[in-house]
PDB file of C-alpha atoms in Angstrom:
ATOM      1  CA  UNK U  22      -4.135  -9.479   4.163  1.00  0.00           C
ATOM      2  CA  UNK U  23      -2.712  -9.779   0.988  1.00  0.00           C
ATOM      3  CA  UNK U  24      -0.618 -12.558  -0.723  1.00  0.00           C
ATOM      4  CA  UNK U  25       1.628 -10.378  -2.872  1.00  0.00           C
ATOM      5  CA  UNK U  26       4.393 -12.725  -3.448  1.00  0.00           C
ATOM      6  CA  UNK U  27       2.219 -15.221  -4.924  1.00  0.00           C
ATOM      7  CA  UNK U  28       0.405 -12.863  -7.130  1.00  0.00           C
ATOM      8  CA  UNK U  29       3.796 -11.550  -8.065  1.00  0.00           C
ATOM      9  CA  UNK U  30       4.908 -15.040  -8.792  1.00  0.00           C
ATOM     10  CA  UNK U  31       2.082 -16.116 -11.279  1.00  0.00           C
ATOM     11  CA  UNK U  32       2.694 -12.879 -12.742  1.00  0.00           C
ATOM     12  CA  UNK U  33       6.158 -14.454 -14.114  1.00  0.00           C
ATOM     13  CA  UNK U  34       4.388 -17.666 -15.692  1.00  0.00           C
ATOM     14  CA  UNK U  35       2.746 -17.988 -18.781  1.00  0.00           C
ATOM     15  CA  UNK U  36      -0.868 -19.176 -17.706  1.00  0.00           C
ATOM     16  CA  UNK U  37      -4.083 -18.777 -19.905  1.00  0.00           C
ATOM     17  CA  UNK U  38      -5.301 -14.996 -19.850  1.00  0.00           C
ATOM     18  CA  UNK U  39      -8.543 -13.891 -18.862  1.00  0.00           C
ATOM     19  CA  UNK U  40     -10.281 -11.921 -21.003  1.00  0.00           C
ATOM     20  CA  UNK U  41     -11.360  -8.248 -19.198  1.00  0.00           C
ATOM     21  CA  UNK U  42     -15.333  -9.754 -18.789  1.00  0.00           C
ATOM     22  CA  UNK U  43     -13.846 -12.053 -16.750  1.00  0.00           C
ATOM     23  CA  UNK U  44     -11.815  -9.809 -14.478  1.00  0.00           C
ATOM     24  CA  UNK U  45     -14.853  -7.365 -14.755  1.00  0.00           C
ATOM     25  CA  UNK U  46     -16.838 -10.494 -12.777  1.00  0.00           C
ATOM     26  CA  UNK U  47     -13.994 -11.133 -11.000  1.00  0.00           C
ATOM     27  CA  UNK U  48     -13.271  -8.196  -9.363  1.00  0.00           C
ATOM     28  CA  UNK U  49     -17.120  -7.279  -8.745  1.00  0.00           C
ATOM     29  CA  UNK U  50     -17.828 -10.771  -7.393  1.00  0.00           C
ATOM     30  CA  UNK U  51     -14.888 -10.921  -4.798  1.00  0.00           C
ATOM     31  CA  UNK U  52     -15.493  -7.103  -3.675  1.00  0.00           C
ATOM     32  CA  UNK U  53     -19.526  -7.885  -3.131  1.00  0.00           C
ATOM     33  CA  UNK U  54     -18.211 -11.184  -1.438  1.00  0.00           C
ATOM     34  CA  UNK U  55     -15.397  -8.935   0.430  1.00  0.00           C
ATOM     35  CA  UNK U  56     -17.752  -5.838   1.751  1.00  0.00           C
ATOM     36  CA  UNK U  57     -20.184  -8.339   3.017  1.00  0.00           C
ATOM     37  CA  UNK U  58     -17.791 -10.133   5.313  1.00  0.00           C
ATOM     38  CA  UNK U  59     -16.222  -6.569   6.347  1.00  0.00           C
ATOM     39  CA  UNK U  60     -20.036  -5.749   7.241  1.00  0.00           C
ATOM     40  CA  UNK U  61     -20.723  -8.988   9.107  1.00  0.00           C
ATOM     41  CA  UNK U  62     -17.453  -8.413  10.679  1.00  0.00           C
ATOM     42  CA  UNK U  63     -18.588  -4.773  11.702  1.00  0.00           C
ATOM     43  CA  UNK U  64     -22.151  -5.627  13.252  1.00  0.00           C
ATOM     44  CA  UNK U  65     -20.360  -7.186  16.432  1.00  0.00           C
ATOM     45  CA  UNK U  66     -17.194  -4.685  16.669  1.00  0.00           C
ATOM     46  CA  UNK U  67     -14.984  -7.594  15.627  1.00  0.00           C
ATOM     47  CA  UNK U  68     -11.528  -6.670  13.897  1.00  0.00           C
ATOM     48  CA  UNK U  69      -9.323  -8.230  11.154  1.00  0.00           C
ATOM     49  CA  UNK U  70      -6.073  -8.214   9.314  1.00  0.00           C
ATOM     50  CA  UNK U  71      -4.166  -5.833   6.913  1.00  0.00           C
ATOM     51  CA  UNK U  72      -5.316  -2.397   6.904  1.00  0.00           C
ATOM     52  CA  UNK U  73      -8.836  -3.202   7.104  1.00  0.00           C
ATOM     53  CA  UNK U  74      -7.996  -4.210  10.282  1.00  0.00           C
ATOM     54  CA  UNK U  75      -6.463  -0.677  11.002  1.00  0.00           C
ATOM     55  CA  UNK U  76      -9.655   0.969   9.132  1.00  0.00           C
ATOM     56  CA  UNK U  77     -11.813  -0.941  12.055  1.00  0.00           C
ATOM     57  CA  UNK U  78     -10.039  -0.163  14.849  1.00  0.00           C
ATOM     58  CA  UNK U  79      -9.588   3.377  13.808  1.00  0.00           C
ATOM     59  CA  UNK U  80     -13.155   3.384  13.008  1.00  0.00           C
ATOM     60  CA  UNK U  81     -14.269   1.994  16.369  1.00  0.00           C
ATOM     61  CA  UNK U  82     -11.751   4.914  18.310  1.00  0.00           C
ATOM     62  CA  UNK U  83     -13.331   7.899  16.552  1.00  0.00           C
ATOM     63  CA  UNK U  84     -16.625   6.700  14.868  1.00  0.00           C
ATOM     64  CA  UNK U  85     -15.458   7.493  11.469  1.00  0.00           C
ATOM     65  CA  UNK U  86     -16.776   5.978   8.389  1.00  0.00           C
ATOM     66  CA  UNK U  87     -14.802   2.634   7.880  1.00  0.00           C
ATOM     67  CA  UNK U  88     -15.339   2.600   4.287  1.00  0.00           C
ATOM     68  CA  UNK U  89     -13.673   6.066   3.793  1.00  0.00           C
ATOM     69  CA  UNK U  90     -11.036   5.381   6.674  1.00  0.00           C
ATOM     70  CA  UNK U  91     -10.212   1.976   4.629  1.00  0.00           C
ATOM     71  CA  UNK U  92      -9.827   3.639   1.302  1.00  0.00           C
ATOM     72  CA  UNK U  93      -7.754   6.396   2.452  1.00  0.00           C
ATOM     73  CA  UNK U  94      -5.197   3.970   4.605  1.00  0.00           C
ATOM     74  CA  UNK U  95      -4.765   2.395   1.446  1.00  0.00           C
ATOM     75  CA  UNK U  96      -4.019   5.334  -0.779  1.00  0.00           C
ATOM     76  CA  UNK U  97       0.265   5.341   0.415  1.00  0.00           C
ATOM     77  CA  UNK U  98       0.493   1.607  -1.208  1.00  0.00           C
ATOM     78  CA  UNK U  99      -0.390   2.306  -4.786  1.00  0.00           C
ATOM     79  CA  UNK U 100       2.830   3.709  -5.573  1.00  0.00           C
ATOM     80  CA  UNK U 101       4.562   0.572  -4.077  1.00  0.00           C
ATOM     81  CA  UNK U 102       2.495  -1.717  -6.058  1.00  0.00           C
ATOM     82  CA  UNK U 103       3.084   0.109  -9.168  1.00  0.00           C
ATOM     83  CA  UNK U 104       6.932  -0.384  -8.756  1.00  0.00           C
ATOM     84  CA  UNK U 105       6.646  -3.658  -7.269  1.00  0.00           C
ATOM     85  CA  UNK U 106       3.678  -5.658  -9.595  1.00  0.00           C
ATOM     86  CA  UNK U 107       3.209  -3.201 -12.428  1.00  0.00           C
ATOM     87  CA  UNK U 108       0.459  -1.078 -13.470  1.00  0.00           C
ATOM     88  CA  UNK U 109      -2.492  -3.677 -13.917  1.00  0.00           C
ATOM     89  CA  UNK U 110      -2.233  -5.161 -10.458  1.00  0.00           C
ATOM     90  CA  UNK U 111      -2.388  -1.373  -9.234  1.00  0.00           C
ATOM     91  CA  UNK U 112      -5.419  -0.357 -10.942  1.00  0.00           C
ATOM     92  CA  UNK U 113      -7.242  -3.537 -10.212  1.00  0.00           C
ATOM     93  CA  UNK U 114      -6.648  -3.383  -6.630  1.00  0.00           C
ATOM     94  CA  UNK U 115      -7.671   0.591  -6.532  1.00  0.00           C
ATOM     95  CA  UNK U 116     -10.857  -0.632  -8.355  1.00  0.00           C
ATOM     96  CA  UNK U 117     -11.444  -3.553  -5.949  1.00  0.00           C
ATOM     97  CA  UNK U 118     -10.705  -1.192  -2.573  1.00  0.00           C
ATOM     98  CA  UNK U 119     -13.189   1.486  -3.885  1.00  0.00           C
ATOM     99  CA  UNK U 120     -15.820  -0.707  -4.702  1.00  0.00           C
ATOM    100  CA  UNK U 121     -15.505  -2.928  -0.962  1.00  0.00           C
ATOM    101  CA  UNK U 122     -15.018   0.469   0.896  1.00  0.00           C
ATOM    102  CA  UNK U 123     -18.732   1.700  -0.764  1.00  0.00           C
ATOM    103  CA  UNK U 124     -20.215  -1.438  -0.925  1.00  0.00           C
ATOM    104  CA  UNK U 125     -19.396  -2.151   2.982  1.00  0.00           C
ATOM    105  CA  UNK U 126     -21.616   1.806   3.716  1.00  0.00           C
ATOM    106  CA  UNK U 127     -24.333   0.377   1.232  1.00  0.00           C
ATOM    107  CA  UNK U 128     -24.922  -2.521   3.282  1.00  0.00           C
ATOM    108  CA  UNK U 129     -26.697  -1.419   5.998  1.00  0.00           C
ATOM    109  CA  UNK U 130     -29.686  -0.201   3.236  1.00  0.00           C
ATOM    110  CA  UNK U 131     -30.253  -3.630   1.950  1.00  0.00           C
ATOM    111  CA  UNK U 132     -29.187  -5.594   5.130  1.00  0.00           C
ATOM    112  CA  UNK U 133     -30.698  -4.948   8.458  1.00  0.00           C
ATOM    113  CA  UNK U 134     -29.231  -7.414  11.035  1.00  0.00           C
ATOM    114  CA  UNK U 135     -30.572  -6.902  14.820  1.00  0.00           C
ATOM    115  CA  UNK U 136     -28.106  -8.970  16.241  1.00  0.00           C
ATOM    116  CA  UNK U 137     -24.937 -12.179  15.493  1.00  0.00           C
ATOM    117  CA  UNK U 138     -23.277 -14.244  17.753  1.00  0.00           C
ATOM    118  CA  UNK U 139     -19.545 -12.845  17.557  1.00  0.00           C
ATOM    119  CA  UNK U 140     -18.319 -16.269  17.287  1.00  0.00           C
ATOM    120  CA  UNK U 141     -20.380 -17.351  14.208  1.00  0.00           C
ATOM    121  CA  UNK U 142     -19.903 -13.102  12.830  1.00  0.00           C
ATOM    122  CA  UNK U 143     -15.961 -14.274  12.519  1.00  0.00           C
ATOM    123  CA  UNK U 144     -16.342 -17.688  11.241  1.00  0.00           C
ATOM    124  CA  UNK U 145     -18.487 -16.460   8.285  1.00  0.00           C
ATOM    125  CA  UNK U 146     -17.259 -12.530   7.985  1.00  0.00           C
ATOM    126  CA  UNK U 147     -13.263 -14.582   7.717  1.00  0.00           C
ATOM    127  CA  UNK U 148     -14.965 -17.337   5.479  1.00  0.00           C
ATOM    128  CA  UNK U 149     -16.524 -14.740   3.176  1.00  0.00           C
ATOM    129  CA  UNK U 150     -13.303 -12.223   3.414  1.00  0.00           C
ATOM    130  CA  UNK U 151     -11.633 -15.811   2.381  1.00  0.00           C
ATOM    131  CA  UNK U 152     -13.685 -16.304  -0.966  1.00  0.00           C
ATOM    132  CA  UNK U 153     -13.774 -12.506  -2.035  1.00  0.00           C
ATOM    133  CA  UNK U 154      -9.772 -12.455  -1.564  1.00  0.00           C
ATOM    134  CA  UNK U 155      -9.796 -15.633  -3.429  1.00  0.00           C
ATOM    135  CA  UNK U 156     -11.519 -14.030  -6.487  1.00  0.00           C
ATOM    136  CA  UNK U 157      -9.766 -10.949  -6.460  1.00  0.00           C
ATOM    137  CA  UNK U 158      -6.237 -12.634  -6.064  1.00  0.00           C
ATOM    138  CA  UNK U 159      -6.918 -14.781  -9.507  1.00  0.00           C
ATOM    139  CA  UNK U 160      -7.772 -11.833 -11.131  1.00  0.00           C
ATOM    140  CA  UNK U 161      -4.086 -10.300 -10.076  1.00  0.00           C
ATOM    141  CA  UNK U 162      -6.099  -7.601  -7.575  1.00  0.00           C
ATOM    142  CA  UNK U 163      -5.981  -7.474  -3.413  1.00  0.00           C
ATOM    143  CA  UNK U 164      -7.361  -5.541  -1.016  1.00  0.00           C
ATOM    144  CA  UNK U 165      -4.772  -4.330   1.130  1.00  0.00           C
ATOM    145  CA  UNK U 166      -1.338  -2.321   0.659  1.00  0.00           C
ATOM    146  CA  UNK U 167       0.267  -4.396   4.188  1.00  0.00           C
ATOM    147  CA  UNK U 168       1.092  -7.050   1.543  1.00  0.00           C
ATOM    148  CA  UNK U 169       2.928  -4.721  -0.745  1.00  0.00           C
ATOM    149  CA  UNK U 170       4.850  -3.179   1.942  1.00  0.00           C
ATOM    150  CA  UNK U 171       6.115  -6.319   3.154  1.00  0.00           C
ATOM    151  CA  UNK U 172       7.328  -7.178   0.202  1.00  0.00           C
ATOM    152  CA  UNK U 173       9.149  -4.085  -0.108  1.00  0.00           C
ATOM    153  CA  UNK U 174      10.904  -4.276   3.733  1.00  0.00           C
ATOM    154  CA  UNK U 175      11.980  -7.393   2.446  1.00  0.00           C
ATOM    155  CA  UNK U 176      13.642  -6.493  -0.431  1.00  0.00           C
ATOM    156  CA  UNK U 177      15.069  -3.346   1.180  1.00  0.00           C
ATOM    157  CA  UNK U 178      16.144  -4.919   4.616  1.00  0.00           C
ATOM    158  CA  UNK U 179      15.920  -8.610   4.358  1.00  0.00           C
ATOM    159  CA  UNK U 180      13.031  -8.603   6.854  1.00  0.00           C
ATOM    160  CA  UNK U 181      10.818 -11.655   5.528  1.00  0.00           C
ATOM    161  CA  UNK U 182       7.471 -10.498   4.462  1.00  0.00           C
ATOM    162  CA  UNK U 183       5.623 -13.165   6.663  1.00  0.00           C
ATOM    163  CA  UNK U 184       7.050 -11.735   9.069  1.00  0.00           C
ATOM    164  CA  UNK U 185       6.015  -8.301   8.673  1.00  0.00           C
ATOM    165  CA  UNK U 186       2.637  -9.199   7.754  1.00  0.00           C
ATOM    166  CA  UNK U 187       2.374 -10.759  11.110  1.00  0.00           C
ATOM    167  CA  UNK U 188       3.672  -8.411  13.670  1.00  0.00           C
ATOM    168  CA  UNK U 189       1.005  -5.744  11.520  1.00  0.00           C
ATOM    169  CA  UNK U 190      -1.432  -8.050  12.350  1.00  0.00           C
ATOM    170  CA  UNK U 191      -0.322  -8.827  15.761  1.00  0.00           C
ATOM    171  CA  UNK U 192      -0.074  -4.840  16.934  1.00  0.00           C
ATOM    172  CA  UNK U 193      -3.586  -4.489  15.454  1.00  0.00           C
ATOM    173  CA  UNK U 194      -4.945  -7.080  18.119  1.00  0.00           C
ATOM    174  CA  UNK U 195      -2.987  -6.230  20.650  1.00  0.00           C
ATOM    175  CA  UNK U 196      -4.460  -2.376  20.061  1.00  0.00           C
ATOM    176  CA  UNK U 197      -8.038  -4.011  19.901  1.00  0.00           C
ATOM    177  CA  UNK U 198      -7.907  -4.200  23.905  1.00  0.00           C
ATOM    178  CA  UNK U 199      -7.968  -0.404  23.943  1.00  0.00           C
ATOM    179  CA  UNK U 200     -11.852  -0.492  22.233  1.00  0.00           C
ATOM    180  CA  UNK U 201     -13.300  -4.191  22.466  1.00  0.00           C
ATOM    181  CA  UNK U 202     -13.496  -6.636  25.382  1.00  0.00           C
ATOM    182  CA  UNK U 203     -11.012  -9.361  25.165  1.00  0.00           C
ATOM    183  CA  UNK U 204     -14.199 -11.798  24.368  1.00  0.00           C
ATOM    184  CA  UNK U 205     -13.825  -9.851  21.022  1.00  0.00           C
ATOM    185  CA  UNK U 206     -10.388  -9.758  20.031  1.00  0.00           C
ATOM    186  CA  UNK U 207     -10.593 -13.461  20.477  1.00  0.00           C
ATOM    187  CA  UNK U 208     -13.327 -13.493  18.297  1.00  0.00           C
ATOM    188  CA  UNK U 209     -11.556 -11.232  15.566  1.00  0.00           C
ATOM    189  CA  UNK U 210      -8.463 -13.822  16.135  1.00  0.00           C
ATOM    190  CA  UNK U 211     -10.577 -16.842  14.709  1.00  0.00           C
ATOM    191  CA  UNK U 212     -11.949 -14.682  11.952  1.00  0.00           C
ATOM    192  CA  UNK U 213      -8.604 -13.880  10.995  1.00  0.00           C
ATOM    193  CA  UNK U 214      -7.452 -17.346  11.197  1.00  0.00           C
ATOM    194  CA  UNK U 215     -10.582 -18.918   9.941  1.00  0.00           C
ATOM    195  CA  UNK U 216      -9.580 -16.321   6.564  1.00  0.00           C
ATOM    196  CA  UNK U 217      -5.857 -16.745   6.221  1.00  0.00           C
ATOM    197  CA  UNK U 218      -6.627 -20.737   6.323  1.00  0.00           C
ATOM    198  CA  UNK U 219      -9.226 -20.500   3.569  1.00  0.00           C
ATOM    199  CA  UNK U 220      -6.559 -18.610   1.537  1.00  0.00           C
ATOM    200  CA  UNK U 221      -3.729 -20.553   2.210  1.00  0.00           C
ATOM    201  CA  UNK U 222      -5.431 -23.841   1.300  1.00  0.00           C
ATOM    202  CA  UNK U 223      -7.597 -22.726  -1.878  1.00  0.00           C
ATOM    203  CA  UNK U 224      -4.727 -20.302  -3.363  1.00  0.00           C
ATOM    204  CA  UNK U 225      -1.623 -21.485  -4.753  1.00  0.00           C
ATOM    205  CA  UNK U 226       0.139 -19.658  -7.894  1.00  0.00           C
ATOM    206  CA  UNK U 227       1.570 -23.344  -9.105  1.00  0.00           C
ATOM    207  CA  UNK U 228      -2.303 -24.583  -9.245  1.00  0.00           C
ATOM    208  CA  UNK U 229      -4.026 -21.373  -9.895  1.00  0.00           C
ATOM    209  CA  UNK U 230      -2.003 -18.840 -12.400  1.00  0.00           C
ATOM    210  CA  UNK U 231      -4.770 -17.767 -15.193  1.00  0.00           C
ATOM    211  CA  UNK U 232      -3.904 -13.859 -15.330  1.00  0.00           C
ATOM    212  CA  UNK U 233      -4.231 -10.792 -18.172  1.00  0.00           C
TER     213      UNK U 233
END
């Protein structure tokens, strides 16, 4: 889910800093944005990338909390992203995954949805993933340790990290048949796309590089 090597690229520039009220906003804004499309995305069963696509599908297997399963999944990848982006990226992102993973078991208290078309859940759970990534990636945070470990496969074994990001992604859906109908893996494909698009066109570290 995440785009580490861009975040580790702006990280090498000399942008203009935020100031920490600004990441404050940042991060809080982009996780409130994230946990709601996680939420949308959980009404209808659908699925997504990175590990909180591994947090749903665990979470539709044994009924566990996806909140706490998401958190937890992510805990091995802090240690990678200290080594690999430093000690402020790490923290950020730790803050960022523990305030989506309560926010998305809060929701259900101040949101009560009776039903969604799964078709319009993943166009606006992806669209709203896209934006919260979107803030949380220009405030040097993410919301997924898949990212990280790509990066570090590729460094170790010269496996690209696209690539690795993508067959993650790819084993996820192709699990998603053991839960969900097939009606809803498509469904989770286009919210998946519908969010990587979003990202890829609105996030660029040559346009975008403000940092602390």
């Amino acid at each position: 889910m995440a785009m580490i090597t861009d975040i580790m690229a702006a990280g090498k520039k000399n942008p203009a800093r935020h100031t920490p009220l600004e990441d404050i906003q940042g991060i809080l804004s982009g996780s409130m944005i994230s946990a709601l499309g996680l939420f949308l995305l959980g009404k209808v069963e659908l699925l997504t990338g990175g590990m909180a696509g591994a947090a749903f599908l665990l979470h539709y297997w044994g009924g566990w909390s996806f909140g706490v399963l998401f958190f937890l999944l992510n805990m091995p990848f802090y240690i990678l992203a200290f080594k690999r982006v430093g000690l402020d990226f790490t923290l950020k992102t730790f803050l960022a995954i523990g305030l989506t993973s309560g926010l998305v078991e809060l929701q259900s208290r101040f949101i009560s949805i009776q039903w969604m078309n799964p078709v319009w859940a993943a166009a606006l759970g992806g669209l709203l993933l896209g934006y919260g990534l979107l803030a949380l990636y220009r405030h040097r945070a993410s919301l997924g340790g898949i990212g990280i470990l790509a990066v570090y496969i590729q460094d170790r074994f010269g496996i690209r990290a696209g690539f690795v990001q993508l067959v993650h992604d790819l084993v996820i859906m192709a699990l998603a048949f053991t839960v969900v109908s097939p009606e809803i893996v498509a469904c989770s494909v286009l919210g998946a796309a519908v969010m990587n698009l979003f990202v890829a066109i609105n996030h660029r570290s040559d346009r975008y590089i403000a940092q602390r």
